Structures are given as C-alpha cells and as structure tokens.
PDB file of C-alpha atoms in Angstrom:
ATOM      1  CA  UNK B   1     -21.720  -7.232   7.267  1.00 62.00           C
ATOM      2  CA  UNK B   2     -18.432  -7.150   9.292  1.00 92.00           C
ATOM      3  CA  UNK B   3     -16.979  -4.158   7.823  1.00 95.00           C
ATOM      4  CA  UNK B   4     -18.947  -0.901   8.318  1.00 95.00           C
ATOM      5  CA  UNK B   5     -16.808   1.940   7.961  1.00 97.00           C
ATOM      6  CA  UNK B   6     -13.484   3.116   6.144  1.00 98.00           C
ATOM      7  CA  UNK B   7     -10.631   5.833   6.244  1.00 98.00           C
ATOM      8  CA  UNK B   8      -8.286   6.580   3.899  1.00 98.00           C
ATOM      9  CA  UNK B   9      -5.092   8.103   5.877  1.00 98.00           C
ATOM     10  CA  UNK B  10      -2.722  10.308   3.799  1.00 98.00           C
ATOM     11  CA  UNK B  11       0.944   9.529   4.596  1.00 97.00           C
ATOM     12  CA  UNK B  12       3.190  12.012   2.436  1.00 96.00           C
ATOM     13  CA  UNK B  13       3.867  12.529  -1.109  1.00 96.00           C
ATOM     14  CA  UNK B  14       6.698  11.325  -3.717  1.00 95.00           C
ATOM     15  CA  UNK B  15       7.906  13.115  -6.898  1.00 94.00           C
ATOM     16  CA  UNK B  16       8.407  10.600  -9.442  1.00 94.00           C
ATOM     17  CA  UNK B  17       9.158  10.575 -13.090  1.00 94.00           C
ATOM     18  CA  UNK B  18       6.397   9.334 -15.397  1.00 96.00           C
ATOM     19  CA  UNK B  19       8.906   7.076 -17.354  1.00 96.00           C
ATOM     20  CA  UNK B  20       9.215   5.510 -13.752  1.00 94.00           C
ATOM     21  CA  UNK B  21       5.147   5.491 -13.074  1.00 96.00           C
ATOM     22  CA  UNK B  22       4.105   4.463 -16.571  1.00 96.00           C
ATOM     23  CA  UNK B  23       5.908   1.177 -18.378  1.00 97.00           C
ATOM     24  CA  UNK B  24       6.901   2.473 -22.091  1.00 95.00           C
ATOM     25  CA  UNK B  25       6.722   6.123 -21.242  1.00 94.00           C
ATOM     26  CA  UNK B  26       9.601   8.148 -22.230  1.00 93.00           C
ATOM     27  CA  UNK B  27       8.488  11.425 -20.702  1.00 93.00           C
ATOM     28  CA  UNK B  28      11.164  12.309 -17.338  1.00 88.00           C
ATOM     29  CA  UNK B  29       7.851  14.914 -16.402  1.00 94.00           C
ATOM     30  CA  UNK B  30       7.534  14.696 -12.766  1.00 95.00           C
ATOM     31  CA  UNK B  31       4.617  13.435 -11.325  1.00 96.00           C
ATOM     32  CA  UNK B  32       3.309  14.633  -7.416  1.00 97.00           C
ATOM     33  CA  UNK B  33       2.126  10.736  -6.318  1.00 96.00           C
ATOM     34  CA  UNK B  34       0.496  10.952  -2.617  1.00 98.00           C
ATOM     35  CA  UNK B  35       1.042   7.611  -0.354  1.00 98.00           C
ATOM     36  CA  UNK B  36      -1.774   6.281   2.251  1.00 98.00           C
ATOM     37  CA  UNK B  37      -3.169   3.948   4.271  1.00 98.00           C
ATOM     38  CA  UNK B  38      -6.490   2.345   4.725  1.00 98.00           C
ATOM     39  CA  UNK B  39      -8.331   1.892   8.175  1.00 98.00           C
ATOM     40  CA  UNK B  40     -11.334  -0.155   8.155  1.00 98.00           C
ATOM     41  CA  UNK B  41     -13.551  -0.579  11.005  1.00 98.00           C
ATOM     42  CA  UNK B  42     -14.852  -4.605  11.335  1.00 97.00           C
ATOM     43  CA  UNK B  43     -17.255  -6.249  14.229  1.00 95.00           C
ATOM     44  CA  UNK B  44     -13.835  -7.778  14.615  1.00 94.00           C
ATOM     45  CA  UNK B  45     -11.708  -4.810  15.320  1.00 95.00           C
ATOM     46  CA  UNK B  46      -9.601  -2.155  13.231  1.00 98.00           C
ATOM     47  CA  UNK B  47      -8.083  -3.553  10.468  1.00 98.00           C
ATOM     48  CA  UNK B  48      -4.545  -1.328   8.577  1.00 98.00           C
ATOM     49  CA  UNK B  49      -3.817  -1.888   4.987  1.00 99.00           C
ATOM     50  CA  UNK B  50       0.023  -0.583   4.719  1.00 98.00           C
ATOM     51  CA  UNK B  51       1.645   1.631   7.083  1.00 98.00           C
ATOM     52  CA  UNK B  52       3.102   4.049   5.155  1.00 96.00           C
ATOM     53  CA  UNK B  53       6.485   6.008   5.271  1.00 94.00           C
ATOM     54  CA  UNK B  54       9.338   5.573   8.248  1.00 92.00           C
ATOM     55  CA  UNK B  55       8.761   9.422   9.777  1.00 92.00           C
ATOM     56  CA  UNK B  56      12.228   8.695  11.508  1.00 88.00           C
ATOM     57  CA  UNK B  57      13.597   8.569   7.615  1.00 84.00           C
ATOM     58  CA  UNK B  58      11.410  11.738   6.202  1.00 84.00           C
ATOM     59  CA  UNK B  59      13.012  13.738   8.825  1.00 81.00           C
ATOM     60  CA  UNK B  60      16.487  12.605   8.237  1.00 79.00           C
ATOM     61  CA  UNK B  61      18.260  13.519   5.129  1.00 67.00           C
ATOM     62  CA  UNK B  62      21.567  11.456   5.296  1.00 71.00           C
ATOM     63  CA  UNK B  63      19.111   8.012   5.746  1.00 69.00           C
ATOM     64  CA  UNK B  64      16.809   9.388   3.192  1.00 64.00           C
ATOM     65  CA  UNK B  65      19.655   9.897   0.585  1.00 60.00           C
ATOM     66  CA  UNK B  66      20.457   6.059   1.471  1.00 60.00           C
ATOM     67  CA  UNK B  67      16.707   5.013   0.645  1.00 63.00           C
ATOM     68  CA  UNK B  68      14.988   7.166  -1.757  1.00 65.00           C
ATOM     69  CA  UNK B  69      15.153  10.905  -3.552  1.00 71.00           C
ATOM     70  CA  UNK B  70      11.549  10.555  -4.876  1.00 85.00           C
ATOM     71  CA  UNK B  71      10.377  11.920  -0.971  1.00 89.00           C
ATOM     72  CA  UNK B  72       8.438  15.471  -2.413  1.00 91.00           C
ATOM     73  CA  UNK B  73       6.417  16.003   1.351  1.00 93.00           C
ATOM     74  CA  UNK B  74       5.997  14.639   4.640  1.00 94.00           C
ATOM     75  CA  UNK B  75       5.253  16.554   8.065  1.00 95.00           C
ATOM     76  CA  UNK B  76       4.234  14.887  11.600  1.00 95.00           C
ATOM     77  CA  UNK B  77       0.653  14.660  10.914  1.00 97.00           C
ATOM     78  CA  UNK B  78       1.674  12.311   7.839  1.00 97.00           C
ATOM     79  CA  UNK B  79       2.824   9.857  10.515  1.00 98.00           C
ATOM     80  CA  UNK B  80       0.813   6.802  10.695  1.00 98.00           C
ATOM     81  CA  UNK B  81       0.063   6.911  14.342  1.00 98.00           C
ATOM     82  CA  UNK B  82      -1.428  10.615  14.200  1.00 98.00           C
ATOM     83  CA  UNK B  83      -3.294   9.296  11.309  1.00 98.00           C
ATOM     84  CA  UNK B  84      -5.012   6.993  12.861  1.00 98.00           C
ATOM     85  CA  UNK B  85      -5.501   9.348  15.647  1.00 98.00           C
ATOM     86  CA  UNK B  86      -7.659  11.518  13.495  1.00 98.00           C
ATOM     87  CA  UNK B  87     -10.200   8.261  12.803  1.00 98.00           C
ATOM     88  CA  UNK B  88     -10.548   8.273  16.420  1.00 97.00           C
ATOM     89  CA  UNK B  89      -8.248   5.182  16.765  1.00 97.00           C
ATOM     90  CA  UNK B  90      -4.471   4.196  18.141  1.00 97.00           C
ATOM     91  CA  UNK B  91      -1.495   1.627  16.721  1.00 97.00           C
ATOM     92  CA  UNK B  92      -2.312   0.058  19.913  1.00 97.00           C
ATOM     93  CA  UNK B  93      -5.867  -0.455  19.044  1.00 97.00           C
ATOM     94  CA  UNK B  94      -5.324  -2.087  15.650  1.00 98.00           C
ATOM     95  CA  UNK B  95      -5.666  -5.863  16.314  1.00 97.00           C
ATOM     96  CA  UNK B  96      -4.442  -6.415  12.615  1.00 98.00           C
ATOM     97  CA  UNK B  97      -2.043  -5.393   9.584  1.00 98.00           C
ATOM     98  CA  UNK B  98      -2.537  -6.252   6.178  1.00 98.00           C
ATOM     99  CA  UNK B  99       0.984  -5.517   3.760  1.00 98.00           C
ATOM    100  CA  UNK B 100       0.276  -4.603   0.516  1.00 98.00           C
ATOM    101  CA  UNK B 101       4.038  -5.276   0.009  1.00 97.00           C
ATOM    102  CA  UNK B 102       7.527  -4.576   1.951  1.00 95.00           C
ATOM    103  CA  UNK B 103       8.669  -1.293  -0.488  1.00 93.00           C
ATOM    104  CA  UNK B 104       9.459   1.455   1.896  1.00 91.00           C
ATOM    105  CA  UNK B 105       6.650   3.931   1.758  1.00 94.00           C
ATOM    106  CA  UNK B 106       3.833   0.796   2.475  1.00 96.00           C
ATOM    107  CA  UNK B 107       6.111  -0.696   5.637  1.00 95.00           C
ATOM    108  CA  UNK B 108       7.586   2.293   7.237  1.00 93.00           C
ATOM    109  CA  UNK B 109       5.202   2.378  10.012  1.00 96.00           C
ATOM    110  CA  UNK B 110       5.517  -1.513  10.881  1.00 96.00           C
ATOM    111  CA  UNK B 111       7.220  -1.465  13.646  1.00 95.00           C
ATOM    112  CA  UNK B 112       4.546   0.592  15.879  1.00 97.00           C
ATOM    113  CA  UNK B 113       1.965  -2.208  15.378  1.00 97.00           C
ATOM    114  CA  UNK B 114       3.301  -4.902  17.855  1.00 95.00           C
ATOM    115  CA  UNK B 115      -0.198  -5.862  18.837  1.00 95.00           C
ATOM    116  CA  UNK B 116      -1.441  -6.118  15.978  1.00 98.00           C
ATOM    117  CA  UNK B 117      -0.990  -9.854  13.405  1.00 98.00           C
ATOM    118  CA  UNK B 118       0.391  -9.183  10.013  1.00 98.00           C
ATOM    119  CA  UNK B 119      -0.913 -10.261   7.139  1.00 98.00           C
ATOM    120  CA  UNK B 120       1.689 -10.558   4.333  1.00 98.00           C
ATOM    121  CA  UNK B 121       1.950 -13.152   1.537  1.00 98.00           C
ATOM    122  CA  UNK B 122       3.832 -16.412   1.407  1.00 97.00           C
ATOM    123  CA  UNK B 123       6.024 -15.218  -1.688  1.00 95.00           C
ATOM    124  CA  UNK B 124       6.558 -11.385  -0.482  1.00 95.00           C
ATOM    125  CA  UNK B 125       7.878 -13.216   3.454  1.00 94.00           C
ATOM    126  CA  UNK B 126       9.837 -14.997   2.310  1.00 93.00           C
ATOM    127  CA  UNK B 127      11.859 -12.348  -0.685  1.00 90.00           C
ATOM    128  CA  UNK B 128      11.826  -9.947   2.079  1.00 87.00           C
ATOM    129  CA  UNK B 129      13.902 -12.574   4.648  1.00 88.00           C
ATOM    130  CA  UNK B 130      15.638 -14.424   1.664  1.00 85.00           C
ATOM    131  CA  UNK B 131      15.810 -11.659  -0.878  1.00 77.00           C
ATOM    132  CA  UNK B 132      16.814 -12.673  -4.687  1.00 75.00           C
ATOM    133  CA  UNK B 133      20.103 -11.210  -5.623  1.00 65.00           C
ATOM    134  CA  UNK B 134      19.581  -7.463  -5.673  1.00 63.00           C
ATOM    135  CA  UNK B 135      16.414  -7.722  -4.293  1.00 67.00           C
ATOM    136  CA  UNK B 136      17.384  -6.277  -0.888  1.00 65.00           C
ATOM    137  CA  UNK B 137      18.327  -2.935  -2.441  1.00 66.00           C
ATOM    138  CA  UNK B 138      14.654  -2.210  -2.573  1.00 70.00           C
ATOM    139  CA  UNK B 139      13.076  -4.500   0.211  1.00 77.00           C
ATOM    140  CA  UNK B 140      15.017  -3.479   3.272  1.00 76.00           C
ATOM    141  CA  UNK B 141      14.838  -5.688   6.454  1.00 80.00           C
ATOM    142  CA  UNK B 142      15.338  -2.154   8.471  1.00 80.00           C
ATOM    143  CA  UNK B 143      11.753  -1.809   8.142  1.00 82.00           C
ATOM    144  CA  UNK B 144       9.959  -5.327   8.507  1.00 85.00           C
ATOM    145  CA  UNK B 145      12.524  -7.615  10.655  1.00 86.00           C
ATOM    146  CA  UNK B 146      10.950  -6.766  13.946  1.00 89.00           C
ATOM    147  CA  UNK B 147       9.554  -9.119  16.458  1.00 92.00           C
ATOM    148  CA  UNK B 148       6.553  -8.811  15.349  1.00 96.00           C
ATOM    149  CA  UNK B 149       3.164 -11.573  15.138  1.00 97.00           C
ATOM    150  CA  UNK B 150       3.423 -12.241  11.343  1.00 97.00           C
ATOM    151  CA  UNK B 151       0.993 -14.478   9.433  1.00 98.00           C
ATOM    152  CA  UNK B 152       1.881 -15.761   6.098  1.00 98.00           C
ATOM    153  CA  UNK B 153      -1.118 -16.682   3.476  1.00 98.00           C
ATOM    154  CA  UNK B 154      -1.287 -18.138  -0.254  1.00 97.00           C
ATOM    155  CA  UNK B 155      -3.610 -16.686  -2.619  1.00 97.00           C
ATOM    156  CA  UNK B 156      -6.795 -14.623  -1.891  1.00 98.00           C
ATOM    157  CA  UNK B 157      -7.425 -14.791   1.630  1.00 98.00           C
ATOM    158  CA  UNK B 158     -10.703 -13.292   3.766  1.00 98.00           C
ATOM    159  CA  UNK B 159      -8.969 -11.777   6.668  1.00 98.00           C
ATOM    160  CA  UNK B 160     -12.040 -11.146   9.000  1.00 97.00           C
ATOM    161  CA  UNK B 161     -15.666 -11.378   7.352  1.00 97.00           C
ATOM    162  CA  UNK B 162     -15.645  -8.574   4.628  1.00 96.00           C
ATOM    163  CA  UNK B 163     -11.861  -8.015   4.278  1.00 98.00           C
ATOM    164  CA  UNK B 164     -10.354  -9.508   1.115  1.00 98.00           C
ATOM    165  CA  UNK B 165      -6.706  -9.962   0.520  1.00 98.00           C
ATOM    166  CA  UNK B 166      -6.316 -10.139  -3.390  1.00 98.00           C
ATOM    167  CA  UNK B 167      -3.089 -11.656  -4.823  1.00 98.00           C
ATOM    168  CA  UNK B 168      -2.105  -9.416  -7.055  1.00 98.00           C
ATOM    169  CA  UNK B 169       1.618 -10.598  -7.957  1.00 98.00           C
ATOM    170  CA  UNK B 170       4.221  -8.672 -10.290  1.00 97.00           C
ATOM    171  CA  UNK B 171       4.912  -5.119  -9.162  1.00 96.00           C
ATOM    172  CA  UNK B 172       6.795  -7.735  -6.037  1.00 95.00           C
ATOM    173  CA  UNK B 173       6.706 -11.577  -5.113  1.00 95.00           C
ATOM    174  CA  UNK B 174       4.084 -11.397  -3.058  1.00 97.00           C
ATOM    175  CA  UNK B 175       2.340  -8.196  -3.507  1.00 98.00           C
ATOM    176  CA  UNK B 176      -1.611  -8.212  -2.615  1.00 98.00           C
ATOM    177  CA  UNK B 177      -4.712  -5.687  -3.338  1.00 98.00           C
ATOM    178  CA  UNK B 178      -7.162  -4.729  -0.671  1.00 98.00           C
ATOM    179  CA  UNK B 179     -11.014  -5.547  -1.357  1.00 98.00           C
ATOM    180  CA  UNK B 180     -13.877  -4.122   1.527  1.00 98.00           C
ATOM    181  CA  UNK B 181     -17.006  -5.346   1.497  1.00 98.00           C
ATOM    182  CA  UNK B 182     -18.705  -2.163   2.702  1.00 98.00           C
ATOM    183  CA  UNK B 183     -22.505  -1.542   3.266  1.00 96.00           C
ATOM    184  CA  UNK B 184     -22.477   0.939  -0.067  1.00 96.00           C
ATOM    185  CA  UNK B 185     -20.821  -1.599  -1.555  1.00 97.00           C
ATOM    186  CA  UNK B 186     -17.103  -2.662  -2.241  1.00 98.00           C
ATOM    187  CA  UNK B 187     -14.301  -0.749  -2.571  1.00 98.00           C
ATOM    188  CA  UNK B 188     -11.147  -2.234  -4.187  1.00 98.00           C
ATOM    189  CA  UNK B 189      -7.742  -0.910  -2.993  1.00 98.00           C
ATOM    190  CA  UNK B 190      -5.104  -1.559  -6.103  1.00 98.00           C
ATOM    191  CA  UNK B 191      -1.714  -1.306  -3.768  1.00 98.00           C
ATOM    192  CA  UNK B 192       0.826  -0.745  -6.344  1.00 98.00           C
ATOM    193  CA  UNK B 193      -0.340  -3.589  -8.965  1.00 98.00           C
ATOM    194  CA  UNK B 194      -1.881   0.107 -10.005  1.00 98.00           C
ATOM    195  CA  UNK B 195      -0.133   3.455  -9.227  1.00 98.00           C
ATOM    196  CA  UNK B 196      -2.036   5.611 -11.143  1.00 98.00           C
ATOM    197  CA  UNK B 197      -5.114   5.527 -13.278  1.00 97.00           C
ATOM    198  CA  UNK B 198      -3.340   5.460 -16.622  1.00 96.00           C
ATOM    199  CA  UNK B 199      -1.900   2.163 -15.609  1.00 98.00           C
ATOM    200  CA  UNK B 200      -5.331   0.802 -15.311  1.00 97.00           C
ATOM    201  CA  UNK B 201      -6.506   2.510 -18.510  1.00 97.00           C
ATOM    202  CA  UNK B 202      -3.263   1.759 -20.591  1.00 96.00           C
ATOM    203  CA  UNK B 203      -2.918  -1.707 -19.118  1.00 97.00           C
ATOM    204  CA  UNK B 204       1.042  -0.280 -18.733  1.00 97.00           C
ATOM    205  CA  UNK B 205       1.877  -1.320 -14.950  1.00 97.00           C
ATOM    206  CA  UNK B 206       5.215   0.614 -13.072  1.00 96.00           C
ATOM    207  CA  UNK B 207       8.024   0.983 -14.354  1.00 95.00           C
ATOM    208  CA  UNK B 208       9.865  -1.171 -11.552  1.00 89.00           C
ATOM    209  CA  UNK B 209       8.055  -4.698 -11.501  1.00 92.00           C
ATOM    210  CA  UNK B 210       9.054  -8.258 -10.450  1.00 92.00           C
ATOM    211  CA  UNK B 211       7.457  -9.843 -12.707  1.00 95.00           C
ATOM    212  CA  UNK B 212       6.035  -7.890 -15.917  1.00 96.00           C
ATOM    213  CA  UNK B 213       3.414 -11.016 -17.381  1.00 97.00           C
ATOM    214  CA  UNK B 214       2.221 -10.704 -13.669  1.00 98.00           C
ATOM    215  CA  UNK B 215       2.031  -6.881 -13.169  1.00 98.00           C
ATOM    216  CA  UNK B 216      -0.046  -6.884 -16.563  1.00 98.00           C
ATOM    217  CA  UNK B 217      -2.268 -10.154 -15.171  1.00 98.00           C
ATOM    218  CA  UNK B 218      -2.880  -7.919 -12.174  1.00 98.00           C
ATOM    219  CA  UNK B 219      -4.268  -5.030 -13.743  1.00 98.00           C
ATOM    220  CA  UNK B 220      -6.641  -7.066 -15.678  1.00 98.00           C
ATOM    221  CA  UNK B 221      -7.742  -9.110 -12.827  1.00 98.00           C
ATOM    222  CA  UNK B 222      -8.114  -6.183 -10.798  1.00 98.00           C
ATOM    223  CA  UNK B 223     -10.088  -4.349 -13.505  1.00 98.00           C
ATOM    224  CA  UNK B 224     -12.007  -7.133 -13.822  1.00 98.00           C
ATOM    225  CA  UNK B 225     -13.014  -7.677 -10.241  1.00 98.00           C
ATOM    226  CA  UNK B 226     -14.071  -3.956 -10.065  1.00 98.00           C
ATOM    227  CA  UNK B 227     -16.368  -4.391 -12.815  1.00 98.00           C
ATOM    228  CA  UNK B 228     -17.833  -7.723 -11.616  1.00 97.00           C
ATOM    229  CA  UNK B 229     -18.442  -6.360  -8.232  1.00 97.00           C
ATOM    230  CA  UNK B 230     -19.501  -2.733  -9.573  1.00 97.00           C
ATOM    231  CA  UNK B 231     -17.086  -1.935  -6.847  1.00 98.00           C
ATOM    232  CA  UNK B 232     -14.634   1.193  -6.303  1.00 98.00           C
ATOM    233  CA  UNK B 233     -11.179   0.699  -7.740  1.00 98.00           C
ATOM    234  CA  UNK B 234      -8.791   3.164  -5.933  1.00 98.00           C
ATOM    235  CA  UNK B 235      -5.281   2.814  -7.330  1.00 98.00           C
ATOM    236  CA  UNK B 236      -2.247   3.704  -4.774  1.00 97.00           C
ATOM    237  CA  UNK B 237      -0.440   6.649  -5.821  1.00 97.00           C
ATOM    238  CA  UNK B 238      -2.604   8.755  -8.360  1.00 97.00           C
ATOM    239  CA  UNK B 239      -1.978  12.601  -8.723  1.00 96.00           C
ATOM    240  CA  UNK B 240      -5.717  13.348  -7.900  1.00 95.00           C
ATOM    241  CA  UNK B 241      -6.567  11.158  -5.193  1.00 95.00           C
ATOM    242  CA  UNK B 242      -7.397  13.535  -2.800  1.00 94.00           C
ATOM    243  CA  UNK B 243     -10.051  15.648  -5.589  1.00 93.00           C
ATOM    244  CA  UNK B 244     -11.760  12.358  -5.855  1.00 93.00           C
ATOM    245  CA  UNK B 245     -11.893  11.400  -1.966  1.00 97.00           C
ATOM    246  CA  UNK B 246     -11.449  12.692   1.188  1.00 97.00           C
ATOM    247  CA  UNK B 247      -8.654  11.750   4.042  1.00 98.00           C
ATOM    248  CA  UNK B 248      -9.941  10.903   7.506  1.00 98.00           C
ATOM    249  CA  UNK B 249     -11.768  12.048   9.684  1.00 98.00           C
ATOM    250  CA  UNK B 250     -14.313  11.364   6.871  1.00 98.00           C
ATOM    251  CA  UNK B 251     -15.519   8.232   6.737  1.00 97.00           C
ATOM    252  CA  UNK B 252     -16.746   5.939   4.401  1.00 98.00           C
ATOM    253  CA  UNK B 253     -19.390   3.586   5.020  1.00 96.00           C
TER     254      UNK B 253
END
C-alpha cells in the first residue's frame, strides 16, 4: 500500500456563527471551528491536502478586515511550513498539493509549495481564474494566481496509489474530499462538503454553498462512502476535532 502514514496539521481557528455553519439554523451562537491540513506520507513522496491560512494576513489586521472577521486564533506555529516541520518534513519536500477548494483558510499557504504539482478540479480552476459574478469576493486570486505547476482533473481522481480525490461539488464549483487508503484502513477527509458533524448528521450542509442540491448530494455520498469503506469520516472544521485526534507529530498509520 502506497500510503503508510498520516498527520493532521492544525492551522488556526475561526469564530463563526452557527446560522453560518448549519443551513436552516437560526441560532447567531458562536461556534470555535479549528482549520488544518493533512500530510500523508506515500512510496511516492509527501502528499498536502489544503494549505491552510495566509500567516502574512493573520498577522495583519487592515488585510484581515479586507478578507474575513471570523479569524478567532492563529500564532507562527499555525503556519503551514512549521507544521510540516513538526512531521519531520519541509514545503520544499512536498512533491504534491491536493486543493480541497480556493476559500482562503484551505489556499493561504499556496504559494510556498512551488515544487510541488497541484491538484485542483476542472470546475474550481477555472471559477477561481474566471470567477461568476460575485464569485471573486470569496475566491481571491491573491492567494492561488502564482506561477505555480497546476494540474486540473474531472471527477474522482487517484493521485498516487492510495490517495483519492473525491468530487464532492456544492459548498464551491469544484470542491473535492480527501480519501487515504491507510494500512488501518481508510480515512475520509470531508473538506468543507462537511464542516461540522451536525452537517453530516442533519444532512444540513454550510450556510454559504454554490450549489445547495450538490452540497446535500455531497454529504450523502460522502456518508455513504464512509460506511461502504468502514472508513474514518473527519469533517473540516468541527468544534472537537482535536478531543477526537491528535495534531502532528502523531502519526497515523
């Protein structure tokens, strides 16, 4: 099996309301949502999934007012790059990037990864370059147009042996899921086609989709394909992600 080990790198945290996490809630309670990355190791090299939030914006208040207000925590060791430090690794060292999608706290790290080949779906490319109208108030080319070695793909694609990327449409265009075929056994990563668990349990996706038929096809499929594979289904930005698993330098294998 290609893929034989996997860290889960914490990159800050966002306030947001619950009306905003939950489709159909009412309640404005706020809700502590942590944001991460995944590094798996392959036979064929370190693989990223996201790259979390731009450090250069967490530090900066005027461009932060500009992007979002939802920013609750970040410090240096949320940065990507000393993330990956503490799984041993480097940006340098990560031969490839998979995008969940281009929102701002999954592509704020991008830019580092220069040697590295992006993965990012056909539909999510091209409404990040050729945005529908209002579209570029939420995917900013200030964090993805860089000259960087992108590869566009259609549909659930194996990226190296063991390392699945799931369409999983609606929240964006083009947003896709992350599934590991680890020697345990598989562990699903949701991206934000689930946020939280009650989206998942609820069937209720965010409160900020593309498409909702497709953020509710998502959920199901994704559900599904957890329950199929008797696989892990970690969603992206759940309140008690970190009681249920543990950041890097723990592994998972």
């Amino acid at each position: 099996m290609a893929a034989h080990e996997l860290y889960l790198l914490p990159n800050g945290v966002l306030s947001l309301p619950r009306s905003r996490v939950i489709y159909g809630e009412a309640s404005d309670e706020r809700l502590l949502t942590p944001v991460y990355s995944v590094l798996v190791r392959t036979d064929d090299g370190d693989v990223l999934y996201d790259t979390g939030i731009d450090p250069d914006v967490a530090w900066n208040p005027q461009a932060l007012e500009g992007i979002t207000r939802s920013l609750h925590s970040f410090t240096e060791e949320d940065d990507v790059r000393s993330r990956l430090r503490d799984a041993g690794t480097t940006e340098e060292a990560v031969g490839t990037v998979i995008m969940s999608h281009f929102h701002y706290d999954h592509v704020g790290g991008l830019r580092y990864f220069r040697n590295s080949k992006v993965y990012v779906q056909n539909n999510e490319y091209r409404a990040g370059m050729h945005p529908d109208m209002g579209m570029d108030r939420v995917l900013r080319k200030q964090y993805f147009d860089h000259p960087l070695d992108f590869e566009t793909v259609m549909g659930d694609t194996e990226i190296v042996p063991g390392v699945w990327a799931l369409s999983t449409f609606g929240h964006t265009p083009g947003h896709q899921s992350l599934l590991v075929e680890l020697p345990s056994g598989p562990m699903i990563f949701s991206g934000d086609a689930i946020h939280v668990w009650e989206n998942a349990e609820k069937e209720r996706p965010f409160n900020g989709f593309y498409n909702l038929q497709d953020a509710y096809e998502s959920i199901r499929r994704l559900k599904m394909l957890a329950a199929v594979t008797k696989g892990t289904l970690v969603p992206s930005h759940d309140p008690a992600l970190w009681e249920t698993f543990q950041p890097a330098p723990h592994r998972y294998t």
